[in-house]
Amino acid sequence: MGKKRNRRKNHSAIARDQRLFANSRVWTWEGLTSPVDDKQYTTAERWSPFGWITMGEDLAHHLVNRPRNWFVGVRALCRTPDGKSWMESRLFDLPSYNIQQVENLYHELRADALNAQRTDQVYDLGWICQTWHGKKPEDPLELWHYQYAPAEIIRQVTDNEKIINRMAGPGFSQERYDRWQQVNREYLEDRKRVLEQENAE
């Protein structure tokens, strides 16, 4: 009598990839630096049965190196001298795109977000991208793009303290303000050089 064999469904590499990165996100703030080397850093995470977990460099590279369905957001943190704070955002959907191939979109969204208010009221700016697979998820509050925003900003759209505590990042500081203002000046100078070179070609 022949032995029974356990049959496993053959999953393609594409199917495994889609499951692994079905709910992943990557973001950065231009004015925040790593305590290790004082350099700007990017965070990449994926959803797991245990919650959000940080990806290693190899997985993060794989995440952004293939076409996926993306939510894309550029967000500017703003604060007036009297302490009023808010977040100015520009959001975009990119179905089936390689996120590394849309660099110009970031420049456009960044400029549009900054044009909406006075630059001297901005204390940081950054981008966030999040994937989805299958049916586009419903998120009427667009909470996905509040990840690692200051608690007082998130509290403007939800009073769920559990969500706020889970998502919140650092808030305003003079050091963060000064650092981002310098980053922005350097960005604008570099962007000007790039555009001049492109126009000269």
Coordinates of C-alpha atoms in Angstrom, one line a residue:
M1 CA 0.0 0.0 0.0
G2 CA 1.4 3.3 -1.0
K3 CA 2.3 6.0 1.6
K4 CA 0.1 9.0 1.8
R5 CA 1.8 12.2 0.9
N6 CA 1.0 15.6 2.4
R7 CA 0.3 17.9 -0.5
R8 CA 1.0 21.5 -0.1
K9 CA -0.4 24.2 -2.3
N10 CA 2.3 25.7 -4.4
H11 CA 2.4 29.4 -3.7
S12 CA 4.2 31.5 -6.3
A13 CA 6.8 34.0 -5.3
I14 CA 4.4 36.8 -6.3
A15 CA 1.7 35.5 -4.0
R16 CA 4.1 35.3 -1.0
D17 CA 5.3 38.8 -1.8
Q18 CA 1.8 40.1 -1.9
R19 CA 0.9 38.6 1.5
L20 CA 4.1 39.7 3.1
F21 CA 3.8 43.4 2.0
A22 CA 0.0 43.6 1.8
N23 CA -0.1 46.2 4.7
S24 CA 3.3 47.9 4.9
R25 CA 4.4 51.4 5.4
V26 CA 7.5 53.6 5.1
W27 CA 8.0 57.1 6.3
T28 CA 10.5 59.8 7.3
W29 CA 10.5 63.3 8.9
E30 CA 13.1 65.6 7.5
G31 CA 13.7 67.3 10.9
L32 CA 14.2 64.1 13.0
T33 CA 17.6 62.5 13.2
S34 CA 18.8 59.2 14.6
P35 CA 20.2 59.3 18.2
V36 CA 22.9 56.9 16.9
D37 CA 24.5 59.0 14.2
D38 CA 22.5 62.2 14.1
K39 CA 21.4 61.6 10.5
Q40 CA 18.0 61.6 9.0
Y41 CA 16.4 58.2 8.9
T42 CA 13.6 56.3 7.3
T43 CA 11.3 53.8 9.0
A44 CA 9.8 50.7 7.2
E45 CA 7.3 48.5 8.9
R46 CA 4.9 45.7 8.0
W47 CA 1.8 44.5 9.7
S48 CA 2.0 41.1 11.4
P49 CA -0.3 39.0 13.7
F50 CA 1.7 40.7 16.6
G51 CA 1.2 44.2 15.3
W52 CA 3.5 46.5 13.4
I53 CA 7.1 45.3 13.2
T54 CA 10.2 47.0 11.8
M55 CA 11.6 45.6 8.6
G56 CA 15.3 45.0 8.0
E57 CA 17.1 46.8 5.3
D58 CA 16.7 43.9 2.8
L59 CA 13.0 43.7 3.2
A60 CA 12.6 47.4 3.1
H61 CA 14.5 47.5 -0.2
H62 CA 12.2 44.8 -1.6
L63 CA 9.1 46.7 -0.4
V64 CA 9.9 49.8 -2.5
N65 CA 11.5 47.9 -5.4
R66 CA 8.3 46.3 -6.9
P67 CA 5.0 47.7 -8.2
R68 CA 2.4 47.9 -5.4
N69 CA -0.8 49.8 -4.5
W70 CA 0.3 52.8 -2.5
F71 CA -1.2 55.6 -0.4
V72 CA 1.2 58.5 -0.6
G73 CA 1.3 61.4 1.7
V74 CA 3.4 64.5 2.2
R75 CA 2.7 66.2 5.6
A76 CA 3.9 69.5 7.0
L77 CA 3.8 70.1 10.8
C78 CA 2.9 73.7 11.5
R79 CA 2.9 75.9 14.6
T80 CA 2.1 79.5 15.2
P81 CA 4.0 81.6 17.8
D82 CA 1.0 81.4 20.1
G83 CA 1.2 77.6 20.1
K84 CA -1.6 76.7 17.7
S85 CA -0.6 73.6 15.7
W86 CA -1.9 71.7 12.7
M87 CA -0.7 69.4 9.9
E88 CA -1.0 70.4 6.3
S89 CA -1.2 67.3 4.1
R90 CA -1.2 66.3 0.4
L91 CA -2.4 62.8 -0.3
F92 CA -2.3 60.7 -3.4
D93 CA -3.2 57.1 -4.5
L94 CA -0.9 55.2 -6.7
P95 CA -2.3 51.8 -7.7
S96 CA 0.3 49.3 -9.1
Y97 CA 3.3 51.6 -9.0
N98 CA 6.9 51.2 -8.2
I99 CA 7.3 54.0 -5.6
Q100 CA 10.9 54.6 -6.5
Q101 CA 9.9 55.7 -10.0
V102 CA 7.7 58.7 -8.9
E103 CA 10.3 61.0 -7.3
N104 CA 8.9 64.0 -9.1
L105 CA 5.5 63.4 -7.5
Y106 CA 7.2 63.9 -4.1
H107 CA 8.7 67.2 -5.2
E108 CA 5.3 68.4 -6.4
L109 CA 3.4 67.4 -3.3
R110 CA 6.1 68.8 -1.1
A111 CA 5.9 72.2 -2.8
D112 CA 2.1 72.2 -2.8
A113 CA 2.0 71.4 0.9
L114 CA 4.5 74.2 1.7
N115 CA 2.7 76.7 -0.5
A116 CA -0.4 76.4 1.6
Q117 CA 1.1 78.2 4.6
R118 CA 4.0 80.4 5.7
T119 CA 7.3 78.4 5.7
D120 CA 8.4 80.1 8.9
Q121 CA 5.4 78.3 10.7
V122 CA 6.6 74.9 9.5
Y123 CA 8.7 72.9 12.0
D124 CA 9.0 69.7 10.1
L125 CA 7.9 68.0 6.8
G126 CA 8.0 64.4 5.7
W127 CA 6.5 61.8 3.5
I128 CA 4.7 58.5 4.3
C129 CA 3.7 55.7 2.0
Q130 CA 1.5 52.7 2.8
T131 CA 0.5 49.7 0.8
W132 CA -2.8 47.9 0.3
H133 CA -3.7 44.7 -1.5
G134 CA -7.0 43.7 -3.0
K135 CA -9.9 46.0 -2.2
K136 CA -8.8 49.5 -1.2
P137 CA -9.4 49.9 2.5
E138 CA -11.9 52.4 3.8
D139 CA -10.3 55.0 6.1
P140 CA -12.6 58.1 6.2
L141 CA -10.3 59.9 8.7
E142 CA -7.2 59.1 6.6
L143 CA -5.6 58.0 9.9
W144 CA -2.9 56.1 8.1
H145 CA -1.0 59.3 7.3
Y146 CA -1.0 60.5 10.9
Q147 CA 1.6 57.8 11.8
Y148 CA 4.3 59.3 14.1
A149 CA 2.7 62.7 14.0
P150 CA 2.6 64.6 17.4
A151 CA -0.2 63.5 19.7
E152 CA -1.9 67.0 19.7
I153 CA -2.1 66.7 15.9
I154 CA -3.7 63.2 15.9
R155 CA -6.1 64.3 18.6
Q156 CA -7.6 66.8 16.2
V157 CA -9.1 63.8 14.2
T158 CA -9.7 61.2 16.9
D159 CA -10.2 61.1 20.7
N160 CA -9.3 57.4 20.9
E161 CA -6.4 57.6 23.3
K162 CA -5.3 54.1 22.5
I163 CA -4.8 55.0 18.9
I164 CA -3.2 58.3 19.7
N165 CA -0.7 56.6 22.1
R166 CA 0.1 53.9 19.5
M167 CA 0.7 56.3 16.6
A168 CA 2.2 59.5 18.2
G169 CA 5.7 60.7 17.7
P170 CA 7.7 63.7 19.0
G171 CA 6.1 67.1 18.9
F172 CA 7.5 70.6 18.5
S173 CA 10.9 71.7 19.8
Q174 CA 13.0 74.6 18.9
E175 CA 15.8 72.2 17.9
R176 CA 13.5 70.4 15.5
Y177 CA 12.3 73.7 14.1
D178 CA 15.8 75.0 13.5
R179 CA 17.0 71.7 12.0
W180 CA 14.1 71.5 9.5
Q181 CA 14.5 75.1 8.5
Q182 CA 18.1 74.4 7.6
V183 CA 17.2 71.1 5.8
N184 CA 14.6 73.0 3.8
R185 CA 17.1 75.7 2.7
E186 CA 19.5 73.0 1.6
Y187 CA 16.8 71.1 -0.2
L188 CA 15.6 74.2 -2.1
E189 CA 19.2 75.1 -3.1
D190 CA 19.8 71.6 -4.3
R191 CA 16.5 71.4 -6.2
K192 CA 17.3 74.7 -7.9
R193 CA 20.7 73.3 -9.1
V194 CA 19.0 70.1 -10.4
L195 CA 16.4 72.1 -12.3
E196 CA 19.0 74.4 -13.8
Q197 CA 21.0 71.5 -15.0
E198 CA 18.0 69.8 -16.5
N199 CA 17.0 73.0 -18.3
A200 CA 20.6 73.4 -19.7
E201 CA 20.7 70.0 -21.2

